[in-house]
Amino acid sequence: MQHLKLAKTPPMGWNSWDCFGASVRESEVMANADYMAQKLKSYGWEYIIVDIQWYEPNAISDIYNTGAQLEMDEWSRLIPAANRFPSSAGGKGLRPLADYVHSLGLKFGIHILRGIARQAVKLNTPILGTPYRAADIADTSSTCQWNGDMYGVNPNAKGAQEYYNSIFSMYAQWEIDFVKVDDITRPYHSQEAELIRRAIENSGRDIVLSFSPGAAPLSGAKHLCEHANMWRMSDDFWDTWEQLHQMFELCRNWQSLRTEGAWPDCDMLPLGKIGIRSRGGVRNTNFTPDEQRTMMALWCMFRSPLFFGGDMPQNDSETEKLITNRELIWINQHSHGNRELYRDERGIIVWIAKGSDKHYVAQFNTSSIPLCAETPLSLLGISGTKATEVFDGTCAAVGKTLCSEIPPHGVCLWRLE
């Protein structure tokens, strides 16, 4: 499958949702792109993603405006709100912003909702290159539970494929590298997924395809691998321990259902300064330093895509240190054999991964008290080795058992060689 040649390793980037909700502005996108180019690109971070509502002039937060007036062209296609994206004026679309991001050596992406705008259906605007109109292809019984902008597309309607072809042709003209399609995996609208995959192929441009929200169905794993490059395992992930704890179960469920180019997605990393115009108000992440390490370790040991959620220019030195740990990123991008090794009744969960000449062991303490983890190296088929902790560089000689004192909600991530 051609799309699996893209995203051979889990994509890494930034997404505007956690800090700016539906209201991100062009200047904020550019500022985050500048930061990534200067401080993160050399570590593998490369995607800049504009999340939902870039076509709504009056978006001001993460709250969706009922009956919002959207910017739309004559062919039923949503286009950028020029008051928020000034370079799009005069019909330029998002191409000027994409050009800016590309000039920094980065890649650019957008969020869209499955379907066709209700506004287009109400006006019954035409579908490019066809005799059909918006009302001919809309499935008005198929709606998003949490956003009122769109109707689903009837995948069997004449003009349905041509509609998706027309929007992805426009994205190709804008030189988009990544599209996150929302309201498609819960429940899984597999036929629209097929329309979208064909539209990308018809566009002639390599576009990484992400599906949201979760939970994507385990039963759909094969179809998801055939049509997407990444898909969400959960609903929106935020900075609460309850959600982080739940992610261990989701990672265990999906650990054998991924392949190169097709990655189950733990969702964004709510780190640094978040909530600026989004959920929970302006704050630094609620995760403690130990919980931040646990999240990064789990995402990397599982090989999830990594998308930073905070406003990067406001990162402090500790946040920057966390997301520029080269060995942690290497595990995410290049290790193999990644899986949960065991868990015990106290709350210790152990994951393993392999390199060509080394093993990685992540010992997580999911309990609320300090615990000692004792992992027999016989479970890895090795013995008598040197251990180095990936986060702080601590070295230890190891006999038959890897022993660690782990704080509540914390992790020790060891390289064994």
Tab-separated table of C-alpha atoms in Angstrom:
chain	number	residue	atom	x	y	z
A	1	MET	CA	0.000	0.000	0.000
A	2	GLN	CA	1.492	3.274	-1.155
A	3	HIS	CA	0.582	5.276	1.942
A	4	LEU	CA	2.604	2.955	4.190
A	5	LYS	CA	5.739	4.280	2.497
A	6	LEU	CA	4.968	7.537	4.296
A	7	ALA	CA	5.405	7.854	8.063
A	8	LYS	CA	7.823	4.938	8.214
A	9	THR	CA	8.459	6.075	11.769
A	10	PRO	CA	5.867	7.629	14.093
A	11	PRO	CA	5.242	11.248	13.011
A	12	MET	CA	6.509	13.968	15.375
A	13	GLY	CA	5.226	17.522	15.499
A	14	TRP	CA	3.094	20.216	17.099
A	15	ASN	CA	-0.686	20.659	17.080
A	16	SER	CA	-2.470	23.891	17.990
A	17	TRP	CA	-5.437	22.426	19.912
A	18	ASP	CA	-4.106	22.102	23.466
A	19	CYS	CA	-3.101	25.743	23.668
A	20	PHE	CA	-5.339	27.616	21.203
A	21	GLY	CA	-8.432	25.419	20.799
A	22	ALA	CA	-10.398	26.337	17.683
A	23	SER	CA	-8.978	29.855	17.497
A	24	VAL	CA	-5.315	29.621	16.479
A	25	ARG	CA	-4.012	32.541	14.423
A	26	GLU	CA	-1.433	32.611	11.666
A	27	SER	CA	1.090	34.533	13.771
A	28	GLU	CA	0.877	31.882	16.513
A	29	VAL	CA	1.407	29.083	14.013
A	30	MET	CA	4.460	30.871	12.630
A	31	ALA	CA	5.902	31.462	16.104
A	32	ASN	CA	5.637	27.763	16.922
A	33	ALA	CA	7.145	26.838	13.567
A	34	ASP	CA	10.070	29.191	14.261
A	35	TYR	CA	10.652	27.543	17.639
A	36	MET	CA	10.520	24.043	16.161
A	37	ALA	CA	12.951	24.935	13.387
A	38	GLN	CA	15.409	26.512	15.812
A	39	LYS	CA	15.259	24.072	18.724
A	40	LEU	CA	13.585	20.797	17.752
A	41	LYS	CA	14.076	20.028	14.060
A	42	SER	CA	17.463	18.416	14.606
A	43	TYR	CA	15.785	15.946	16.995
A	44	GLY	CA	13.214	14.793	14.432
A	45	TRP	CA	10.274	17.083	15.176
A	46	GLU	CA	8.895	18.249	11.822
A	47	TYR	CA	5.105	18.696	11.526
A	48	ILE	CA	3.203	21.920	12.271
A	49	ILE	CA	-0.538	21.202	12.426
A	50	VAL	CA	-3.381	23.763	12.442
A	51	ASP	CA	-6.281	22.148	14.255
A	52	ILE	CA	-10.043	22.627	13.869
A	53	GLN	CA	-12.030	25.696	12.698
A	54	TRP	CA	-9.365	27.471	10.624
A	55	TYR	CA	-12.280	28.383	8.322
A	56	GLU	CA	-14.341	30.140	11.047
A	57	PRO	CA	-13.761	33.910	11.410
A	58	ASN	CA	-15.319	34.164	14.879
A	59	ALA	CA	-13.688	31.257	16.710
A	60	ILE	CA	-12.260	32.518	19.998
A	61	SER	CA	-11.721	29.446	22.202
A	62	ASP	CA	-12.253	25.680	22.310
A	63	ILE	CA	-16.033	26.201	22.391
A	64	TYR	CA	-17.765	25.701	19.047
A	65	ASN	CA	-20.138	28.444	17.968
A	66	THR	CA	-23.605	27.118	17.157
A	67	GLY	CA	-24.557	27.809	13.558
A	68	ALA	CA	-21.179	29.402	12.880
A	69	GLN	CA	-20.745	31.175	9.560
A	70	LEU	CA	-17.848	29.491	7.781
A	71	GLU	CA	-15.630	30.684	4.964
A	72	MET	CA	-16.409	28.652	1.850
A	73	ASP	CA	-15.651	28.834	-1.856
A	74	GLU	CA	-18.150	28.457	-4.690
A	75	TRP	CA	-17.487	24.686	-4.862
A	76	SER	CA	-18.672	23.771	-1.323
A	77	ARG	CA	-15.081	23.719	0.031
A	78	LEU	CA	-14.105	25.364	3.310
A	79	ILE	CA	-11.296	27.919	3.021
A	80	PRO	CA	-9.265	29.878	5.613
A	81	ALA	CA	-10.715	32.781	7.574
A	82	ALA	CA	-8.629	35.695	6.316
A	83	ASN	CA	-9.008	37.663	9.548
A	84	ARG	CA	-7.105	34.883	11.336
A	85	PHE	CA	-4.891	33.834	8.417
A	86	PRO	CA	-4.143	37.114	6.607
A	87	SER	CA	-1.831	35.568	4.028
A	88	SER	CA	-4.786	33.535	2.688
A	89	ALA	CA	-6.560	36.643	1.390
A	90	GLY	CA	-7.259	36.898	-2.312
A	91	GLY	CA	-7.915	33.207	-2.773
A	92	LYS	CA	-4.406	32.080	-1.813
A	93	GLY	CA	-5.688	29.594	0.747
A	94	LEU	CA	-3.160	28.154	3.165
A	95	ARG	CA	-0.407	27.954	0.549
A	96	PRO	CA	1.489	31.038	1.825
A	97	LEU	CA	1.543	29.662	5.376
A	98	ALA	CA	2.606	26.253	4.077
A	99	ASP	CA	5.366	27.951	2.096
A	100	TYR	CA	6.593	29.649	5.255
A	101	VAL	CA	6.662	26.393	7.213
A	102	HIS	CA	8.410	24.627	4.330
A	103	SER	CA	10.999	27.423	4.162
A	104	LEU	CA	12.033	26.404	7.682
A	105	GLY	CA	12.601	22.814	6.592
A	106	LEU	CA	9.397	21.629	8.281
A	107	LYS	CA	6.114	20.094	7.106
A	108	PHE	CA	2.619	21.554	7.343
A	109	GLY	CA	-0.753	20.017	8.100
A	110	ILE	CA	-4.379	20.789	8.892
A	111	HIS	CA	-7.409	19.363	10.663
A	112	ILE	CA	-10.700	18.742	8.883
A	113	LEU	CA	-14.018	17.255	9.876
A	114	ARG	CA	-15.453	14.330	7.966
A	115	GLY	CA	-18.173	15.316	5.521
A	116	ILE	CA	-19.512	18.443	3.870
A	117	ALA	CA	-20.490	21.728	5.509
A	118	ARG	CA	-24.148	22.084	6.499
A	119	GLN	CA	-23.798	25.603	5.160
A	120	ALA	CA	-23.027	24.157	1.712
A	121	VAL	CA	-26.053	21.879	1.932
A	122	LYS	CA	-28.319	24.736	2.947
A	123	LEU	CA	-27.115	26.833	-0.008
A	124	ASN	CA	-26.925	23.715	-2.197
A	125	THR	CA	-23.659	24.822	-3.749
A	126	PRO	CA	-22.102	22.801	-6.589
A	127	ILE	CA	-19.458	20.094	-6.439
A	128	LEU	CA	-16.455	20.923	-8.594
A	129	GLY	CA	-16.329	19.188	-11.964
A	130	THR	CA	-19.729	17.502	-11.603
A	131	PRO	CA	-23.411	18.239	-12.245
A	132	TYR	CA	-24.079	17.448	-8.567
A	133	ARG	CA	-24.636	19.723	-5.609
A	134	ALA	CA	-24.033	19.545	-1.901
A	135	ALA	CA	-27.520	18.265	-1.083
A	136	ASP	CA	-27.025	15.389	-3.533
A	137	ILE	CA	-24.123	13.906	-1.602
A	138	ALA	CA	-24.918	14.833	2.022
A	139	ASP	CA	-26.135	12.262	4.509
A	140	THR	CA	-28.112	14.529	6.831
A	141	SER	CA	-28.642	11.676	9.293
A	142	SER	CA	-24.881	11.414	9.810
A	143	THR	CA	-23.767	14.171	12.160
A	144	CYS	CA	-20.981	14.862	14.606
A	145	GLN	CA	-22.025	14.658	18.274
A	146	TRP	CA	-19.817	17.528	19.397
A	147	ASN	CA	-19.585	19.946	16.453
A	148	GLY	CA	-22.480	21.173	14.343
A	149	ASP	CA	-20.648	22.316	11.217
A	150	MET	CA	-20.905	19.242	9.009
A	151	TYR	CA	-23.054	16.491	7.597
A	152	GLY	CA	-21.542	13.190	6.637
A	153	VAL	CA	-21.153	12.297	2.977
A	154	ASN	CA	-23.220	9.449	1.568
A	155	PRO	CA	-20.450	7.221	0.218
A	156	ASN	CA	-22.777	5.701	-2.384
A	157	ALA	CA	-23.978	9.010	-3.803
A	158	LYS	CA	-22.898	10.166	-7.235
A	159	GLY	CA	-20.509	13.042	-6.699
A	160	ALA	CA	-19.311	11.860	-3.269
A	161	GLN	CA	-15.879	10.753	-4.432
A	162	GLU	CA	-15.589	13.847	-6.624
A	163	TYR	CA	-16.272	16.068	-3.604
A	164	TYR	CA	-13.478	14.508	-1.583
A	165	ASN	CA	-11.261	14.612	-4.670
A	166	SER	CA	-11.935	18.337	-4.964
A	167	ILE	CA	-10.970	19.206	-1.390
A	168	PHE	CA	-7.801	17.106	-1.444
A	169	SER	CA	-6.873	18.551	-4.821
A	170	MET	CA	-7.098	21.970	-3.163
A	171	TYR	CA	-4.962	20.776	-0.238
A	172	ALA	CA	-2.404	19.454	-2.705
A	173	GLN	CA	-2.324	22.891	-4.349
A	174	TRP	CA	-1.708	24.356	-0.901
A	175	GLU	CA	1.135	21.812	-0.512
A	176	ILE	CA	-0.334	20.254	2.610
A	177	ASP	CA	1.731	17.367	4.010
A	178	PHE	CA	-0.586	16.058	6.730
A	179	VAL	CA	-4.361	15.933	7.209
A	180	LYS	CA	-6.080	15.003	10.464
A	181	VAL	CA	-9.636	13.882	9.718
A	182	ASP	CA	-11.914	14.123	12.742
A	183	ASP	CA	-15.287	12.538	13.567
A	184	ILE	CA	-14.386	9.437	11.579
A	185	THR	CA	-13.345	6.717	14.045
A	186	ARG	CA	-16.005	6.808	16.763
A	187	PRO	CA	-17.922	5.107	15.236
A	188	TYR	CA	-15.617	4.130	12.396
A	189	HIS	CA	-16.975	5.461	9.107
A	190	SER	CA	-15.008	3.013	6.997
A	191	GLN	CA	-16.609	3.886	3.662
A	192	GLU	CA	-15.818	7.572	4.026
A	193	ALA	CA	-12.301	6.546	5.040
A	194	GLU	CA	-12.042	4.783	1.690
A	195	LEU	CA	-13.273	7.878	-0.169
A	196	ILE	CA	-10.638	9.954	1.606
A	197	ARG	CA	-7.824	7.501	0.894
A	198	ARG	CA	-8.723	7.445	-2.807
A	199	ALA	CA	-8.942	11.247	-2.849
A	200	ILE	CA	-5.406	11.518	-1.477
A	201	GLU	CA	-4.156	9.087	-4.090
A	202	ASN	CA	-5.972	11.033	-6.795
A	203	SER	CA	-4.416	14.301	-5.573
A	204	GLY	CA	-0.952	13.223	-6.598
A	205	ARG	CA	0.583	14.498	-3.356
A	206	ASP	CA	2.066	12.534	-0.472
A	207	ILE	CA	-0.153	13.344	2.516
A	208	VAL	CA	0.099	11.651	5.904
A	209	LEU	CA	-3.424	10.771	7.052
A	210	SER	CA	-4.507	10.820	10.694
A	211	PHE	CA	-7.935	9.705	11.985
A	212	SER	CA	-9.681	11.007	15.137
A	213	PRO	CA	-11.129	10.825	17.685
A	214	GLY	CA	-10.868	7.581	19.607
A	215	ALA	CA	-11.503	5.134	20.706
A	216	ALA	CA	-10.945	3.586	17.294
A	217	PRO	CA	-12.339	0.045	17.271
A	218	LEU	CA	-9.867	-2.803	17.675
A	219	SER	CA	-11.988	-4.735	15.195
A	220	GLY	CA	-11.139	-2.129	12.559
A	221	ALA	CA	-7.363	-2.411	12.925
A	222	LYS	CA	-6.757	-4.072	9.547
A	223	HIS	CA	-8.888	-1.535	7.682
A	224	LEU	CA	-7.268	1.337	9.564
A	225	CYS	CA	-3.813	0.097	8.588
A	226	GLU	CA	-4.958	-0.085	4.969
A	227	HIS	CA	-6.243	3.491	4.853
A	228	ALA	CA	-4.585	5.661	7.526
A	229	ASN	CA	-1.091	6.385	8.786
A	230	MET	CA	-2.223	6.960	12.372
A	231	TRP	CA	-5.440	6.780	14.372
A	232	ARG	CA	-6.464	7.690	17.870
A	233	MET	CA	-6.901	5.063	20.571
A	234	SER	CA	-8.687	7.420	22.972
A	235	ASP	CA	-10.839	10.500	23.150
A	236	ASP	CA	-8.990	13.786	23.673
A	237	PHE	CA	-6.111	13.196	26.071
A	238	TRP	CA	-5.528	15.837	28.725
A	239	ASP	CA	-3.230	16.370	31.704
A	240	THR	CA	-4.925	14.143	34.289
A	241	TRP	CA	-3.457	11.062	35.912
A	242	GLU	CA	-6.707	9.140	35.369
A	243	GLN	CA	-6.361	9.454	31.602
A	244	LEU	CA	-2.659	8.650	31.658
A	245	HIS	CA	-3.312	5.562	33.752
A	246	GLN	CA	-5.993	4.442	31.280
A	247	MET	CA	-3.516	4.750	28.419
A	248	PHE	CA	-1.551	1.767	29.718
A	249	GLU	CA	-4.558	-0.459	29.026
A	250	LEU	CA	-5.074	1.005	25.555
A	251	CYS	CA	-1.412	0.536	24.677
A	252	ARG	CA	-1.540	-3.091	25.792
A	253	ASN	CA	-4.649	-3.663	23.678
A	254	TRP	CA	-3.096	-2.142	20.532
A	255	GLN	CA	0.541	-3.220	20.910
A	256	SER	CA	0.354	-6.000	18.311
A	257	LEU	CA	-1.917	-4.092	15.893
A	258	ARG	CA	0.535	-1.681	14.290
A	259	THR	CA	2.860	-1.832	11.344
A	260	GLU	CA	5.458	0.413	9.741
A	261	GLY	CA	3.585	3.379	8.310
A	262	ALA	CA	0.416	2.755	10.363
A	263	TRP	CA	0.554	3.823	13.999
A	264	PRO	CA	-2.043	3.687	16.814
A	265	ASP	CA	-1.970	7.155	18.367
A	266	CYS	CA	-1.964	7.988	22.101
A	267	ASP	CA	-2.914	11.591	21.193
A	268	MET	CA	-1.142	14.826	21.989
A	269	LEU	CA	1.371	15.564	24.704
A	270	PRO	CA	-0.250	18.225	26.950
A	271	LEU	CA	3.078	19.663	28.084
A	272	GLY	CA	4.345	23.163	28.756
A	273	LYS	CA	1.957	26.121	28.551
A	274	ILE	CA	-1.507	24.882	27.583
A	275	GLY	CA	-5.121	26.051	27.868
A	276	ILE	CA	-4.349	29.535	26.555
A	277	ARG	CA	-7.631	29.612	24.660
A	278	SER	CA	-8.515	25.983	25.257
A	279	ARG	CA	-9.720	23.552	27.903
A	280	GLY	CA	-9.163	24.413	31.550
A	281	GLY	CA	-7.815	27.932	31.141
A	282	VAL	CA	-4.251	29.195	30.925
A	283	ARG	CA	-1.880	26.962	32.857
A	284	ASN	CA	1.273	24.954	32.792
A	285	THR	CA	0.570	21.263	32.453
A	286	ASN	CA	-0.991	19.681	35.531
A	287	PHE	CA	1.283	16.664	35.171
A	288	THR	CA	4.010	16.432	37.812
A	289	PRO	CA	7.601	15.996	36.561
A	290	ASP	CA	7.338	12.251	37.291
A	291	GLU	CA	4.070	12.003	35.371
A	292	GLN	CA	5.595	13.886	32.452
A	293	ARG	CA	8.416	11.332	32.273
A	294	THR	CA	5.902	8.489	32.545
A	295	MET	CA	3.876	9.884	29.648
A	296	MET	CA	6.915	10.393	27.426
A	297	ALA	CA	8.284	6.963	28.265
A	298	LEU	CA	4.988	5.197	27.538
A	299	TRP	CA	4.410	7.069	24.260
A	300	CYS	CA	7.959	6.240	23.141
A	301	MET	CA	8.036	2.610	24.295
A	302	PHE	CA	4.689	2.050	22.564
A	303	ARG	CA	5.924	3.974	19.477
A	304	SER	CA	3.006	6.396	19.363
A	305	PRO	CA	3.135	9.482	17.170
A	306	LEU	CA	4.438	12.431	19.204
A	307	PHE	CA	2.557	15.730	18.916
A	308	PHE	CA	3.404	18.471	21.380
A	309	GLY	CA	0.368	20.388	22.624
A	310	GLY	CA	1.779	23.438	24.401
A	311	ASP	CA	2.760	26.850	23.069
A	312	MET	CA	6.379	26.038	22.322
A	313	PRO	CA	7.868	29.546	22.539
A	314	GLN	CA	6.846	29.505	26.235
A	315	ASN	CA	8.639	26.223	27.002
A	316	ASP	CA	10.852	26.228	30.073
A	317	SER	CA	14.202	24.466	30.158
A	318	GLU	CA	12.841	21.290	31.768
A	319	THR	CA	10.142	20.884	29.120
A	320	GLU	CA	12.679	21.464	26.367
A	321	LYS	CA	15.035	18.929	27.963
A	322	LEU	CA	12.252	16.337	28.077
A	323	ILE	CA	11.389	16.605	24.374
A	324	THR	CA	14.999	16.754	23.197
A	325	ASN	CA	16.158	13.554	24.882
A	326	ARG	CA	17.804	11.900	21.880
A	327	GLU	CA	17.732	8.394	23.273
A	328	LEU	CA	14.065	8.620	24.197
A	329	ILE	CA	13.291	9.799	20.665
A	330	TRP	CA	15.449	6.996	19.245
A	331	ILE	CA	13.312	4.465	21.111
A	332	ASN	CA	10.178	6.000	19.617
A	333	GLN	CA	11.548	6.147	16.086
A	334	HIS	CA	13.735	3.074	15.717
A	335	SER	CA	13.292	0.395	18.385
A	336	HIS	CA	11.440	-2.871	17.788
A	337	GLY	CA	9.774	-5.644	19.762
A	338	ASN	CA	7.937	-3.006	21.799
A	339	ARG	CA	5.484	-4.565	24.221
A	340	GLU	CA	4.278	-4.827	27.771
A	341	LEU	CA	6.360	-7.476	29.527
A	342	TYR	CA	4.289	-7.870	32.696
A	343	ARG	CA	2.328	-6.050	35.390
A	344	ASP	CA	1.768	-6.881	39.024
A	345	GLU	CA	-1.000	-6.335	41.543
A	346	ARG	CA	0.835	-3.428	43.212
A	347	GLY	CA	0.731	-1.265	40.082
A	348	ILE	CA	4.141	-1.955	38.549
A	349	ILE	CA	3.911	-2.173	34.733
A	350	VAL	CA	7.004	-3.078	32.708
A	351	TRP	CA	7.522	-2.450	28.996
A	352	ILE	CA	10.427	-3.583	26.844
A	353	ALA	CA	11.919	-2.588	23.497
A	354	LYS	CA	14.998	-3.612	21.546
A	355	GLY	CA	17.770	-2.023	19.554
A	356	SER	CA	20.360	-3.810	17.453
A	357	ASP	CA	22.682	-4.376	20.426
A	358	LYS	CA	20.696	-3.225	23.438
A	359	HIS	CA	17.484	-3.660	25.348
A	360	TYR	CA	15.272	-1.030	26.932
A	361	VAL	CA	13.222	-1.704	30.042
A	362	ALA	CA	10.677	0.836	31.322
A	363	GLN	CA	9.517	0.137	34.865
A	364	PHE	CA	6.406	2.189	35.615
A	365	ASN	CA	4.889	2.737	39.045
A	366	THR	CA	1.191	3.468	38.515
A	367	SER	CA	0.418	3.433	42.239
A	368	SER	CA	0.221	6.412	44.610
A	369	ILE	CA	3.105	5.237	46.838
A	370	PRO	CA	6.819	4.605	46.151
A	371	LEU	CA	7.528	1.050	45.042
A	372	CYS	CA	10.501	-1.153	44.247
A	373	ALA	CA	10.381	-2.876	40.865
A	374	GLU	CA	12.360	-6.076	40.429
A	375	THR	CA	12.523	-7.313	36.839
A	376	PRO	CA	14.297	-10.662	36.236
A	377	LEU	CA	16.570	-10.293	33.228
A	378	SER	CA	15.799	-13.914	32.355
A	379	LEU	CA	12.489	-12.569	31.024
A	380	LEU	CA	14.529	-10.719	28.389
A	381	GLY	CA	16.882	-13.616	27.731
A	382	ILE	CA	19.906	-11.678	28.992
A	383	SER	CA	22.004	-11.477	32.172
A	384	GLY	CA	24.939	-9.651	33.739
A	385	THR	CA	24.773	-6.311	31.994
A	386	LYS	CA	25.344	-2.573	32.425
A	387	ALA	CA	22.261	-0.381	32.894
A	388	THR	CA	21.963	3.337	32.125
A	389	GLU	CA	18.850	5.337	33.015
A	390	VAL	CA	17.646	7.229	29.951
A	391	PHE	CA	16.295	10.324	31.714
A	392	ASP	CA	19.101	11.123	34.167
A	393	GLY	CA	22.082	9.086	32.951
A	394	THR	CA	22.462	7.108	36.197
A	395	CYS	CA	24.551	3.970	35.683
A	396	ALA	CA	24.200	0.698	37.549
A	397	ALA	CA	25.694	-2.776	37.395
A	398	VAL	CA	23.021	-5.425	37.061
A	399	GLY	CA	23.132	-9.091	37.947
A	400	LYS	CA	20.135	-11.310	37.426
A	401	THR	CA	17.510	-8.717	38.383
A	402	LEU	CA	16.963	-5.081	37.459
A	403	CYS	CA	15.897	-3.328	40.657
A	404	SER	CA	14.581	0.238	40.862
A	405	GLU	CA	13.035	2.478	43.484
A	406	ILE	CA	10.274	4.304	41.631
A	407	PRO	CA	8.276	7.291	42.907
A	408	PRO	CA	4.462	7.399	42.653
A	409	HIS	CA	3.281	7.781	39.034
A	410	GLY	CA	6.947	7.625	38.001
A	411	VAL	CA	9.192	5.562	35.764
A	412	CYS	CA	12.720	4.266	35.475
A	413	LEU	CA	13.702	3.694	31.841
A	414	TRP	CA	16.881	1.671	31.481
A	415	ARG	CA	19.166	0.930	28.557
A	416	LEU	CA	20.776	-2.479	29.020
A	417	GLU	CA	23.913	-3.384	27.106
